[in-house]
PDB file of C-alpha atoms in Angstrom:
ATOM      1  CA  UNK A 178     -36.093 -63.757  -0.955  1.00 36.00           C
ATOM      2  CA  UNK A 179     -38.219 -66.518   0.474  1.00 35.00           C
ATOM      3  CA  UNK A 180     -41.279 -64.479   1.317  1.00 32.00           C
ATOM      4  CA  UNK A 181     -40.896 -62.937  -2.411  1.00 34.00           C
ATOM      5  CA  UNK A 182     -40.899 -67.054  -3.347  1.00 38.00           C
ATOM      6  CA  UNK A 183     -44.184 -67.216  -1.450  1.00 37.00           C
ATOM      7  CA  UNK A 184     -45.985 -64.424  -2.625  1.00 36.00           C
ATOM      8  CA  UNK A 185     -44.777 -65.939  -6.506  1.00 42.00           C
ATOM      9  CA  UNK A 186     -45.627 -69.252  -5.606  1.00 44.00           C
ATOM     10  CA  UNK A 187     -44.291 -71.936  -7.940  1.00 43.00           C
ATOM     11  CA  UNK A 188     -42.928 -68.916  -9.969  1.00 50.00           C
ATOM     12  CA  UNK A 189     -38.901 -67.979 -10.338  1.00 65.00           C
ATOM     13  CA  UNK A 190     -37.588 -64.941  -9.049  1.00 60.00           C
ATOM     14  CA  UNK A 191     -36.192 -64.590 -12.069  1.00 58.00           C
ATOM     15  CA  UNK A 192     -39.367 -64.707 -13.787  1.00 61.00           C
ATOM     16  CA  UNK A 193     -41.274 -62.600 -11.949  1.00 57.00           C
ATOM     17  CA  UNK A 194     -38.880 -59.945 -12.329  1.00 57.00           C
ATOM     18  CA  UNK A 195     -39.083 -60.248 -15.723  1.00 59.00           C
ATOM     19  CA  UNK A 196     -42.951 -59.875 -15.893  1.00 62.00           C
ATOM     20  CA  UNK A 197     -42.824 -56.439 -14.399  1.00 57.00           C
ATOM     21  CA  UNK A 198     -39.656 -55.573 -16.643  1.00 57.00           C
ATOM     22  CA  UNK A 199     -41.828 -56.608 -19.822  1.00 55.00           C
ATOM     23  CA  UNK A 200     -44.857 -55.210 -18.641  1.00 59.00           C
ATOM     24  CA  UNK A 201     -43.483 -51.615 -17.812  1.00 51.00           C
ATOM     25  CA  UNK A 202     -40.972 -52.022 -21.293  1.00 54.00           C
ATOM     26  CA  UNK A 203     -44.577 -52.933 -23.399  1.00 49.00           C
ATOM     27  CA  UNK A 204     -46.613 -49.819 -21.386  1.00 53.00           C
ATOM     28  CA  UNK A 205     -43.871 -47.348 -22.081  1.00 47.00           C
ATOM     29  CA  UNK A 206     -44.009 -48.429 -25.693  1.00 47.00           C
ATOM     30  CA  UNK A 207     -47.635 -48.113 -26.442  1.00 50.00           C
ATOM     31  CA  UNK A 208     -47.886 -44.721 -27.014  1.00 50.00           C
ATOM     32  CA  UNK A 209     -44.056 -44.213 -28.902  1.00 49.00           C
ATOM     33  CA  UNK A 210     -43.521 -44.632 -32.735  1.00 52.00           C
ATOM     34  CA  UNK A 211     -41.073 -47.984 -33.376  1.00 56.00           C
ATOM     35  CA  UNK A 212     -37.034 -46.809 -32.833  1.00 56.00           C
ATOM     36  CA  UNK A 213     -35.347 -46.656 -35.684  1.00 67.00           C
ATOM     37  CA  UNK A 214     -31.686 -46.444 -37.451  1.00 75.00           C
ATOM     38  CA  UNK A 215     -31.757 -44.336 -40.559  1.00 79.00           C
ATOM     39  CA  UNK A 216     -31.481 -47.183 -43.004  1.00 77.00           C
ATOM     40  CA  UNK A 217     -35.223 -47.912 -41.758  1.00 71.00           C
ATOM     41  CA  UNK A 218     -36.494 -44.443 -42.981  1.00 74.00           C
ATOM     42  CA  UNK A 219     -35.167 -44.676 -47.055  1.00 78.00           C
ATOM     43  CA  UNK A 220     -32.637 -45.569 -49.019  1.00 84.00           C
ATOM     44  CA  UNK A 221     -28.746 -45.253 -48.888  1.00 87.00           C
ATOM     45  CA  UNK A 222     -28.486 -40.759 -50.032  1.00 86.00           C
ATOM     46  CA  UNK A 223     -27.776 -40.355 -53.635  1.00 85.00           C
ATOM     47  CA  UNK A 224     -27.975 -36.534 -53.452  1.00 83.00           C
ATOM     48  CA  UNK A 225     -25.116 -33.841 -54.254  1.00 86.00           C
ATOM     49  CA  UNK A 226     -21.904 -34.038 -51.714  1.00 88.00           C
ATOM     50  CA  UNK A 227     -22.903 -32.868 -48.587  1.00 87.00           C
ATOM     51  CA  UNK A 228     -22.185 -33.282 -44.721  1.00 86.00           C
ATOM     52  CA  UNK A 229     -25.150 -35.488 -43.113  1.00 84.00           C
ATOM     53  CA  UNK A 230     -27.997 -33.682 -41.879  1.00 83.00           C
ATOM     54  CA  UNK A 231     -29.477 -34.046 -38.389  1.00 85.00           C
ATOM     55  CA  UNK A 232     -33.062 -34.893 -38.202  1.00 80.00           C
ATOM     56  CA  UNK A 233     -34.947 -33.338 -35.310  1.00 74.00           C
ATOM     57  CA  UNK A 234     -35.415 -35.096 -31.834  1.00 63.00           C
ATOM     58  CA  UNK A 235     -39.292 -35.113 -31.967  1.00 61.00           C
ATOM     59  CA  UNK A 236     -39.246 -36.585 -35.957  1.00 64.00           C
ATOM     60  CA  UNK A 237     -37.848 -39.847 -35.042  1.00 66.00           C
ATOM     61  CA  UNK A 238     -37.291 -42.339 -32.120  1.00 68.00           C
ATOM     62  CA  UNK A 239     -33.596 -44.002 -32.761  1.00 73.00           C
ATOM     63  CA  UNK A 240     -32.399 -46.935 -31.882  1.00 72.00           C
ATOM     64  CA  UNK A 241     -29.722 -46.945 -29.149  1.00 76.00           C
ATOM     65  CA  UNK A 242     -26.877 -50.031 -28.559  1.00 79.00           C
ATOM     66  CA  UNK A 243     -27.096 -52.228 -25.452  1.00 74.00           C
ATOM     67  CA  UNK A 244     -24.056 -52.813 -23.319  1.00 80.00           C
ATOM     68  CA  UNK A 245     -23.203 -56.773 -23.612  1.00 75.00           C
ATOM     69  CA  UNK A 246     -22.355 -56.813 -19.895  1.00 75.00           C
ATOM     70  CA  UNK A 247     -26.262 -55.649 -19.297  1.00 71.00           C
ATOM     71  CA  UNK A 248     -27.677 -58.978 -20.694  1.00 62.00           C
ATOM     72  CA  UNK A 249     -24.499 -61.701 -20.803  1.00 53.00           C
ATOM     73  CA  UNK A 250     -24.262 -63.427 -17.191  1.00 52.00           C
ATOM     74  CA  UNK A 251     -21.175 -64.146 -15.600  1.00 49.00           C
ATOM     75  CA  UNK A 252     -18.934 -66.530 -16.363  1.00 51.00           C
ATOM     76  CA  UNK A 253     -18.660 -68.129 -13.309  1.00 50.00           C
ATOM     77  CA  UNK A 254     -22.544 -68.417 -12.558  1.00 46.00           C
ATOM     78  CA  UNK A 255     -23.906 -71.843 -13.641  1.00 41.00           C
ATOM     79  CA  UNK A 256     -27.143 -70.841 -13.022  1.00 41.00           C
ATOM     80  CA  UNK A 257     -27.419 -67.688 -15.165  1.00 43.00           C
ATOM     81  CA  UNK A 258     -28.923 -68.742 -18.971  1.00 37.00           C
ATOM     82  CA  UNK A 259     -25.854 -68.670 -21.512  1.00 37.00           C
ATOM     83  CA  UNK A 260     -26.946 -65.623 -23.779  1.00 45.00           C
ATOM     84  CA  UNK A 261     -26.687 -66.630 -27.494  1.00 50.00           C
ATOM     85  CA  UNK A 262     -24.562 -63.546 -29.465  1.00 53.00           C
ATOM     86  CA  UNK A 263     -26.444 -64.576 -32.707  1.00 52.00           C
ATOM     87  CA  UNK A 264     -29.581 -64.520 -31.090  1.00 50.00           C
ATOM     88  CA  UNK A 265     -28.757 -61.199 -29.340  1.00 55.00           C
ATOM     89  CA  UNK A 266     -27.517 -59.666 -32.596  1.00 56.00           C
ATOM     90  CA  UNK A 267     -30.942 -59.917 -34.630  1.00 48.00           C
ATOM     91  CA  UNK A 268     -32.788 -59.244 -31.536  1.00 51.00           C
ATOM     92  CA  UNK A 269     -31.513 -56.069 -30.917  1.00 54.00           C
ATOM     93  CA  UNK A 270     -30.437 -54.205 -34.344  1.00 54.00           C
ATOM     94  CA  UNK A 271     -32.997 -55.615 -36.807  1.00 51.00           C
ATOM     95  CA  UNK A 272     -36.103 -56.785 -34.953  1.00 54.00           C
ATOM     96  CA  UNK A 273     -36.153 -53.593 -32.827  1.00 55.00           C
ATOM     97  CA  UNK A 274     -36.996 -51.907 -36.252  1.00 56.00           C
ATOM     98  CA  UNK A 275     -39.199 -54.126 -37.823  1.00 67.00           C
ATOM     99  CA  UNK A 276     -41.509 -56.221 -35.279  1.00 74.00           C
ATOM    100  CA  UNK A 277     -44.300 -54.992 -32.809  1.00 73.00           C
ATOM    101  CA  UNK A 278     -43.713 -54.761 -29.758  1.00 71.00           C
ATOM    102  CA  UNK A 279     -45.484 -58.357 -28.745  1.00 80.00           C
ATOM    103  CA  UNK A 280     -43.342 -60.050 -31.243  1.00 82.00           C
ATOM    104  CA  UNK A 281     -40.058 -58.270 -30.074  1.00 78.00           C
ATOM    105  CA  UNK A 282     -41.111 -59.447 -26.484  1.00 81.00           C
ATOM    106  CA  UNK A 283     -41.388 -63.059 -27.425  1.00 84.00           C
ATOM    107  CA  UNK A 284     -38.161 -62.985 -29.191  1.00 79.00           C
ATOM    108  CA  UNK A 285     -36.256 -61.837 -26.931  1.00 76.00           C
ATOM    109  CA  UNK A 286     -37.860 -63.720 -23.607  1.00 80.00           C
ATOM    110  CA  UNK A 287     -37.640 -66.581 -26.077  1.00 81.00           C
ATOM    111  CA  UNK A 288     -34.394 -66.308 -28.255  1.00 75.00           C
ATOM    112  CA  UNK A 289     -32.117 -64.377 -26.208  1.00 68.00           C
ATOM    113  CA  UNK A 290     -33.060 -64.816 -22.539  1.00 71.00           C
ATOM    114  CA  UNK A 291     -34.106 -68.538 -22.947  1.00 74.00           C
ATOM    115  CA  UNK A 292     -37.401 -68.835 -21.389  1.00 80.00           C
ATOM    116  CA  UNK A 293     -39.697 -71.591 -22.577  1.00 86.00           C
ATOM    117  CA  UNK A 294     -42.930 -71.133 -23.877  1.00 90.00           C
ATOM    118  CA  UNK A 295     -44.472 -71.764 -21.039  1.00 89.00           C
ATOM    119  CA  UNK A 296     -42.906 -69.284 -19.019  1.00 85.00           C
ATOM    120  CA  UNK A 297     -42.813 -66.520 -21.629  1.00 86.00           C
ATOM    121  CA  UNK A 298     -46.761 -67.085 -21.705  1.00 87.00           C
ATOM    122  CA  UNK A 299     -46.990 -66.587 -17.952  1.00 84.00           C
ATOM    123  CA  UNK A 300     -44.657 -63.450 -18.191  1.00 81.00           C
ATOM    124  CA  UNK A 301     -46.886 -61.696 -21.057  1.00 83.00           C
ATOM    125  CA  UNK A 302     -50.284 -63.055 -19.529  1.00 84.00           C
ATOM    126  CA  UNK A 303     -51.176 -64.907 -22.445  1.00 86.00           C
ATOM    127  CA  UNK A 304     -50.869 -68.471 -23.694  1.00 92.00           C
ATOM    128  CA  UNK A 305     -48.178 -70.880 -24.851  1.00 92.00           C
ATOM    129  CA  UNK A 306     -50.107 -71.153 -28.311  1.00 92.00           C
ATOM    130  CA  UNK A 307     -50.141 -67.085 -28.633  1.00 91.00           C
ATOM    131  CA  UNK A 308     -46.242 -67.253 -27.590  1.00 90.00           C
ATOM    132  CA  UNK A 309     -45.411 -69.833 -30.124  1.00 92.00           C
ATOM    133  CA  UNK A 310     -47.343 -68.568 -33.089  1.00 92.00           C
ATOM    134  CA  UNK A 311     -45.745 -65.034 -32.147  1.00 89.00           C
ATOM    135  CA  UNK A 312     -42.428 -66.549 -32.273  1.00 89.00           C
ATOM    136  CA  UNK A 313     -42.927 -67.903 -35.574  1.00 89.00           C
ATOM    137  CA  UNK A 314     -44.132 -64.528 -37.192  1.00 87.00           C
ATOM    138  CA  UNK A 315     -41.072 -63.274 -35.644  1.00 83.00           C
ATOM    139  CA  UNK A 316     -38.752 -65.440 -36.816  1.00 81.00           C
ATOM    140  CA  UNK A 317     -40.610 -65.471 -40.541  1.00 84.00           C
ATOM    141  CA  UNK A 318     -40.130 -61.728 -40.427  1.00 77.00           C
ATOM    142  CA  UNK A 319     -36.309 -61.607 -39.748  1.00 72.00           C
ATOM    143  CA  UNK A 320     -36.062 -64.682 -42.355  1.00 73.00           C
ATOM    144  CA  UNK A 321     -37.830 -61.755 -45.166  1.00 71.00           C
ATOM    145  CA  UNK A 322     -35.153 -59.214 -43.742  1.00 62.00           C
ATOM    146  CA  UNK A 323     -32.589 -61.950 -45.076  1.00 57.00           C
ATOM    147  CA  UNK A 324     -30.181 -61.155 -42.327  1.00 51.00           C
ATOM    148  CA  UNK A 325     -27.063 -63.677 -42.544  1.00 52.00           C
ATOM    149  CA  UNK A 326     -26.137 -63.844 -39.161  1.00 49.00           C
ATOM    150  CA  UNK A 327     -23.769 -67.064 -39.785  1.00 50.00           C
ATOM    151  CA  UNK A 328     -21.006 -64.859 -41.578  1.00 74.00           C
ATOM    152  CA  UNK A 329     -20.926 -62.610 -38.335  1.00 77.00           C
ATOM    153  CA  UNK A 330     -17.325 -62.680 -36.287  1.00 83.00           C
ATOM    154  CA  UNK A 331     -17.591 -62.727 -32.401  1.00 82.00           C
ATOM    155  CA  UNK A 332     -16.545 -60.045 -31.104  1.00 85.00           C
ATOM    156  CA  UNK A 333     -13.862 -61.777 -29.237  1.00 85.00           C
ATOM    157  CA  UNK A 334     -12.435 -63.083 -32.617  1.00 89.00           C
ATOM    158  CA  UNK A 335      -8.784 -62.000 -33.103  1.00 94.00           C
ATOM    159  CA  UNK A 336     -10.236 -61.281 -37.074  1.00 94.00           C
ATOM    160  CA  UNK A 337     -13.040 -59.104 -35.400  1.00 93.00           C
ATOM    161  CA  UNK A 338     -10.518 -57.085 -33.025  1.00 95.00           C
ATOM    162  CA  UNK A 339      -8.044 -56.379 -35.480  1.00 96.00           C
ATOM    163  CA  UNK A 340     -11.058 -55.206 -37.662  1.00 97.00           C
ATOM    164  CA  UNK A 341     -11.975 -52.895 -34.766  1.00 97.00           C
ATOM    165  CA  UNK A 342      -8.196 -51.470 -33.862  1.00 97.00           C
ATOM    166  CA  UNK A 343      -7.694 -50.805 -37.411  1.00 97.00           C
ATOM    167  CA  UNK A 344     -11.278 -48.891 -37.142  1.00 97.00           C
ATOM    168  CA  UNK A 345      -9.816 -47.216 -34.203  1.00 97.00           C
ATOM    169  CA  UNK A 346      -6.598 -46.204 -35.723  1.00 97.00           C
ATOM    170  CA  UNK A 347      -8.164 -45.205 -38.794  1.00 97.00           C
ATOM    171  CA  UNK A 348      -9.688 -42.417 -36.662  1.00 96.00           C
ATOM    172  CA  UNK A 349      -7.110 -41.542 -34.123  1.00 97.00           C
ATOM    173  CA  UNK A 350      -4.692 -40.810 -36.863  1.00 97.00           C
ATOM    174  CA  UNK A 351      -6.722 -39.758 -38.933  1.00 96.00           C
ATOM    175  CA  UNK A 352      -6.301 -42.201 -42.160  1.00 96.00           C
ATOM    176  CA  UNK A 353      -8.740 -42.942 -44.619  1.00 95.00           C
ATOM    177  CA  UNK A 354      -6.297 -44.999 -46.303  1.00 94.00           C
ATOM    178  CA  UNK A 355      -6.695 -47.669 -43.129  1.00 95.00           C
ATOM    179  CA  UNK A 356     -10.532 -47.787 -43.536  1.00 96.00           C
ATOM    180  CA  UNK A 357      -9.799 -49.677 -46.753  1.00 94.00           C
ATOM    181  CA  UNK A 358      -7.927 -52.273 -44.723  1.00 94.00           C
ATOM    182  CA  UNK A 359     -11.151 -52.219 -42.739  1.00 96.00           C
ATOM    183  CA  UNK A 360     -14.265 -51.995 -44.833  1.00 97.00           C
ATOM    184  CA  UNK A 361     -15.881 -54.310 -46.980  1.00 95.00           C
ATOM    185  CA  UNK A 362     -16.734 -53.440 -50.628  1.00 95.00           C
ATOM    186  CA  UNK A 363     -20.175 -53.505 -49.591  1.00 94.00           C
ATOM    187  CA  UNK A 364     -20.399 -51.989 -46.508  1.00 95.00           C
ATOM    188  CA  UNK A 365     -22.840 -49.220 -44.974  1.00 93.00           C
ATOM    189  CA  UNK A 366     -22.004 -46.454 -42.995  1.00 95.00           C
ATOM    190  CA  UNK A 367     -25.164 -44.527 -41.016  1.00 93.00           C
ATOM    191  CA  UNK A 368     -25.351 -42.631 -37.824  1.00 93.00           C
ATOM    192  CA  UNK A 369     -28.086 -41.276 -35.194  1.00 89.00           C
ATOM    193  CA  UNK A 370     -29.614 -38.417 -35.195  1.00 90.00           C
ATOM    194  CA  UNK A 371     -29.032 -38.511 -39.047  1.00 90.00           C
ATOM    195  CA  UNK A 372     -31.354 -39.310 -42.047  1.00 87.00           C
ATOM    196  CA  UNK A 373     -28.905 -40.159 -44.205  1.00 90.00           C
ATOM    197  CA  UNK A 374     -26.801 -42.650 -44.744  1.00 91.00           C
ATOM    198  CA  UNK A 375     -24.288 -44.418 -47.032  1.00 94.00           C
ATOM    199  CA  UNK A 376     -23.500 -48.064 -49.043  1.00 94.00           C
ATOM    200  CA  UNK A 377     -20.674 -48.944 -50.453  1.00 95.00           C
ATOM    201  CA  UNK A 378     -16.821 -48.160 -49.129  1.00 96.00           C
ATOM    202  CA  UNK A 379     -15.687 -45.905 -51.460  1.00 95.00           C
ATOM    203  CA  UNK A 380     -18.923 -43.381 -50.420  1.00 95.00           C
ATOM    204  CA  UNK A 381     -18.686 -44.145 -46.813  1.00 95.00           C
ATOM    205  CA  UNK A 382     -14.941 -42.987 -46.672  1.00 96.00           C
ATOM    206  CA  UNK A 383     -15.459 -39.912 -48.591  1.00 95.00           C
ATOM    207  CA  UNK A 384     -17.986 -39.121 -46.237  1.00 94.00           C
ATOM    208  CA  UNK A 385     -15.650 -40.105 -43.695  1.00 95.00           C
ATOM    209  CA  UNK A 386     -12.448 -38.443 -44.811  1.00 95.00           C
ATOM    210  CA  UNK A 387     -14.849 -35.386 -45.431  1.00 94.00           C
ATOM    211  CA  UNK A 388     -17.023 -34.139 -42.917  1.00 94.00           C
ATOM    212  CA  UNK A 389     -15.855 -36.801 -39.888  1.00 94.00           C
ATOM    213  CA  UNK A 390     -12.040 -38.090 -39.422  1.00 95.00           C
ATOM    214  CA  UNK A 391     -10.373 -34.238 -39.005  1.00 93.00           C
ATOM    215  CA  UNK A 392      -6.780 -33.973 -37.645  1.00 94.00           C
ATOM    216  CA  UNK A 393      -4.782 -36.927 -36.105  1.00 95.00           C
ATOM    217  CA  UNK A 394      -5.678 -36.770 -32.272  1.00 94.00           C
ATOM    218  CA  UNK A 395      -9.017 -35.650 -32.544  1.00 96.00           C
ATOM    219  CA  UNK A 396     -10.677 -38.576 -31.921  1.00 97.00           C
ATOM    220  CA  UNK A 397      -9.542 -41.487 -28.759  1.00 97.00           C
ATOM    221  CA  UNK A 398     -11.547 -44.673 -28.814  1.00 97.00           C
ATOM    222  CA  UNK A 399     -11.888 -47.284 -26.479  1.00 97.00           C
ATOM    223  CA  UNK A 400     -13.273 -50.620 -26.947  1.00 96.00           C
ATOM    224  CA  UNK A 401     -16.096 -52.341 -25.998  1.00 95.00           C
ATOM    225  CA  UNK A 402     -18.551 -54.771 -27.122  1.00 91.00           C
ATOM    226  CA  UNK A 403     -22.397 -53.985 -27.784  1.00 88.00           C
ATOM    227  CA  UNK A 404     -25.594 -55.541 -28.994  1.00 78.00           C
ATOM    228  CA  UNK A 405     -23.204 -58.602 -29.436  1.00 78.00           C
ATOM    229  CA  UNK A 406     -20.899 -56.928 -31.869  1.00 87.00           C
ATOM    230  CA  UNK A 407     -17.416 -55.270 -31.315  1.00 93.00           C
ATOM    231  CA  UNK A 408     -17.829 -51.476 -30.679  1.00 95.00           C
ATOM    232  CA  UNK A 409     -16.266 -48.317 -29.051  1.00 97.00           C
ATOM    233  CA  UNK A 410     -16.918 -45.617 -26.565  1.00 97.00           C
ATOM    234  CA  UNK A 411     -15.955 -42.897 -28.798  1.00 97.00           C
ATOM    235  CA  UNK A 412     -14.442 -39.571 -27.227  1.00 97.00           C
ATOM    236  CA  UNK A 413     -13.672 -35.868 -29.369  1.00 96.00           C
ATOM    237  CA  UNK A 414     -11.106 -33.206 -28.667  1.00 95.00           C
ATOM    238  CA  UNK A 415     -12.873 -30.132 -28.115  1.00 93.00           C
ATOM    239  CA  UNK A 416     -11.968 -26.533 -28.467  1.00 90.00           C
ATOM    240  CA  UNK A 417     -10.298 -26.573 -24.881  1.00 90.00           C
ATOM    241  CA  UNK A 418      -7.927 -29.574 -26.206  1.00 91.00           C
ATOM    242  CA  UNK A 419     -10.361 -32.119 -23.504  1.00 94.00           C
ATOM    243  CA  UNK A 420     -11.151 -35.012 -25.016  1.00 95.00           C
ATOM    244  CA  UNK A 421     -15.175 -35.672 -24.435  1.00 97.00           C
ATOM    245  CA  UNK A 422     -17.852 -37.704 -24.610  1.00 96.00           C
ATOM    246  CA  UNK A 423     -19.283 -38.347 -28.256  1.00 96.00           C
ATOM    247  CA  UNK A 424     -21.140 -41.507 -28.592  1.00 96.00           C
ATOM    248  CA  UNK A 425     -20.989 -45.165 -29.166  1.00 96.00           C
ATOM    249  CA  UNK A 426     -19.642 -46.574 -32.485  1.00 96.00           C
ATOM    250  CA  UNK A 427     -20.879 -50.696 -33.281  1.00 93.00           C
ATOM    251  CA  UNK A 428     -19.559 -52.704 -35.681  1.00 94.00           C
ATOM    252  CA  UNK A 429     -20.593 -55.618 -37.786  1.00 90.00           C
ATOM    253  CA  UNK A 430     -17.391 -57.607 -38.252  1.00 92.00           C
ATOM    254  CA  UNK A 431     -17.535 -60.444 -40.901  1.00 91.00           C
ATOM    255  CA  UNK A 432     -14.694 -62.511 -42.111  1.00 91.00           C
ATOM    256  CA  UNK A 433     -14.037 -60.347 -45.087  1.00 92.00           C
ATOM    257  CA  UNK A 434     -14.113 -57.212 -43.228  1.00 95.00           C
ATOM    258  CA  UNK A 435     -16.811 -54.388 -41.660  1.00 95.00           C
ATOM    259  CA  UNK A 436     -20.051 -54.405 -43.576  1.00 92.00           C
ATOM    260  CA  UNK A 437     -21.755 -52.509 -41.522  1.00 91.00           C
ATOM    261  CA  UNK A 438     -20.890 -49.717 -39.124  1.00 95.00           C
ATOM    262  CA  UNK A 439     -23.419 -47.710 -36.869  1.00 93.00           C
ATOM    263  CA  UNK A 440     -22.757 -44.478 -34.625  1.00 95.00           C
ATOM    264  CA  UNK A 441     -24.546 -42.962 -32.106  1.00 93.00           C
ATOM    265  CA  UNK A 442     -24.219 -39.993 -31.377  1.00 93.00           C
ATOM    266  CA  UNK A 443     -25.239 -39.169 -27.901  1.00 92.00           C
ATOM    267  CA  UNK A 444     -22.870 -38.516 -25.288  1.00 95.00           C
ATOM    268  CA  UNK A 445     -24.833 -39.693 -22.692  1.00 94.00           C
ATOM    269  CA  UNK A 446     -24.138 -43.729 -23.878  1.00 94.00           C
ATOM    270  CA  UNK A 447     -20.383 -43.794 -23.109  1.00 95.00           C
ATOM    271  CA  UNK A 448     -21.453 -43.348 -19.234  1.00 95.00           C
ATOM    272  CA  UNK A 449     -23.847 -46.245 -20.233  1.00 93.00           C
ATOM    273  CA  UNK A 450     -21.147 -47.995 -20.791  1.00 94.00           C
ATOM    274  CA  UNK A 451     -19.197 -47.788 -18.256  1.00 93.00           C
ATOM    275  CA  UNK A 452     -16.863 -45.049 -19.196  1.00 95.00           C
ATOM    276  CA  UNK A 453     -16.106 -41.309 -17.898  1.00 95.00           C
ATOM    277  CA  UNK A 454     -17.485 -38.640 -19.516  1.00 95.00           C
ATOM    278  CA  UNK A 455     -13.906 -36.933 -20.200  1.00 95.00           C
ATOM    279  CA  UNK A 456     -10.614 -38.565 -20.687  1.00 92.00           C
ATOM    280  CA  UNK A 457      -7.732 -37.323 -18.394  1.00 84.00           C
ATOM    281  CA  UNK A 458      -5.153 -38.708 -20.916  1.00 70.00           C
TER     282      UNK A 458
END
């Protein structure tokens, strides 16, 4: 560590790290379309009753959730920056969609891994002027999105767990009646890889009840928290009775109920998480 101190000179560890993070994240990203959740693409479907239809892999580059445990440091390291879950929550589900890939650098060097401006310039190789005035476009952008991040729950909120276990039991046993325990008037309902997706509760449990929640014991969910928000590894009975990887399942819990709930479908996340591919019981 001290001959990497050397080589950085005056610079962090910390920082430095981050500048080749960045650098390889902004590379990678040049020649990819923006990632995307399906309410970016259109409107909530209208259409005639029908299951959701996958879009192709090659049409569009989705969004994915981010483990908290990945970015939040840990408790008992008073050096480590203290990750605000606001912050981390517009970072990662609405600026992902809608800034460039400069301004979603800034942000989240700025907002959700608290580097100043001075460091953030050194990281991107620009200046502290081009970081600030990025910051602000940022900002002014989510501000347009009108996000209200204030009515948000914690995830570690006894209202936002028992919004979560009721999710949970809605699907383990099967009920559509406890998703109206759950769900907010208003709420949304959209998954990955699929182009459509719903508003209001009374369309996203019909969709639910459906095409989704099948037979009690189908579904086992465990819970987690992701992108700042309380979520679940989310695990499917197959035709061998195993219970196996599906995806990762994030809510937005508010304090008059789930406005907003997100799954991804890829079986690969749960690992991501932390969790085995197949349940044993």
């Amino acid at each position: 560590m001290a001959v990497l101190c050397r080589v950085r000179g005056r610079s962090s560890i910390r920082s430095w790290l981050y500048t080749i993070a960045t650098n390889v994240c902004l590379t990678a990203s040049k020649p990819r379309p923006i990632r995307m959740l399906p309410s970016g693409l259109t409107g909530p479907y209208a259409g005639p009753d029908r299951p959701p239809i996958p879009v192709a892999a090659a049409e569009v580059s989705w969004l994915e959730p981010l483990p908290d445990a990945w970015i939040a440091p840990p408790a008992d390291d008073p050096a480590a920056v203290a990750v605000d879950r606001e912050s981390l929550r517009l970072a990662l589900i609405a600026s992902l969609q809608h800034l460039t890939s400069g301004q979603r650098a800034i942000l989240l060097l700025r907002d959700v891994l608290a580097f100043s401006a001075a460091e953030t310039a050194q990281i991107l190789g620009t200046t502290t002027a081009a970081v600030k005035s990025g910051l602000q476009r940022a900002r002014a952008r989510l501000d347009e999105l009108e996000l209200e991040p204030a009515e948000l729950l914690e995830p570690t909120d006894q209202r936002a767990r028992a919004l979560l276990n009721g999710y949970i039991a809605a699907f383990e046993r099967s009920d559509a009646g406890l998703l109206e325990q759950v769900l907010r008037s208003d709420a949304t309902l959209e998954a990955t890889p699929f182009r459509d997706w719903q508003a209001g509760r009374v369309t996203c449990i019909h969709i639910l009840d459906a095409y989704v929640l099948g037979t009690p014991g189908e579904w086992r969910m465990l819970a987690t928290t992701a992108n700042g928000q309380p979520a679940a590894a989310v695990y499917r009975r197959d035709a061998d009775g195993m219970l196996r990887a599906d995806g990762v399942v994030v809510l937005t819990a508010t304090a008059t109920g789930v406005s907003h709930v997100v799954k991804f479908h890829d079986p690969a996340l749960v690992a991501t998480f932390g969790f085995a591919d197949v349940l044993t019981h």
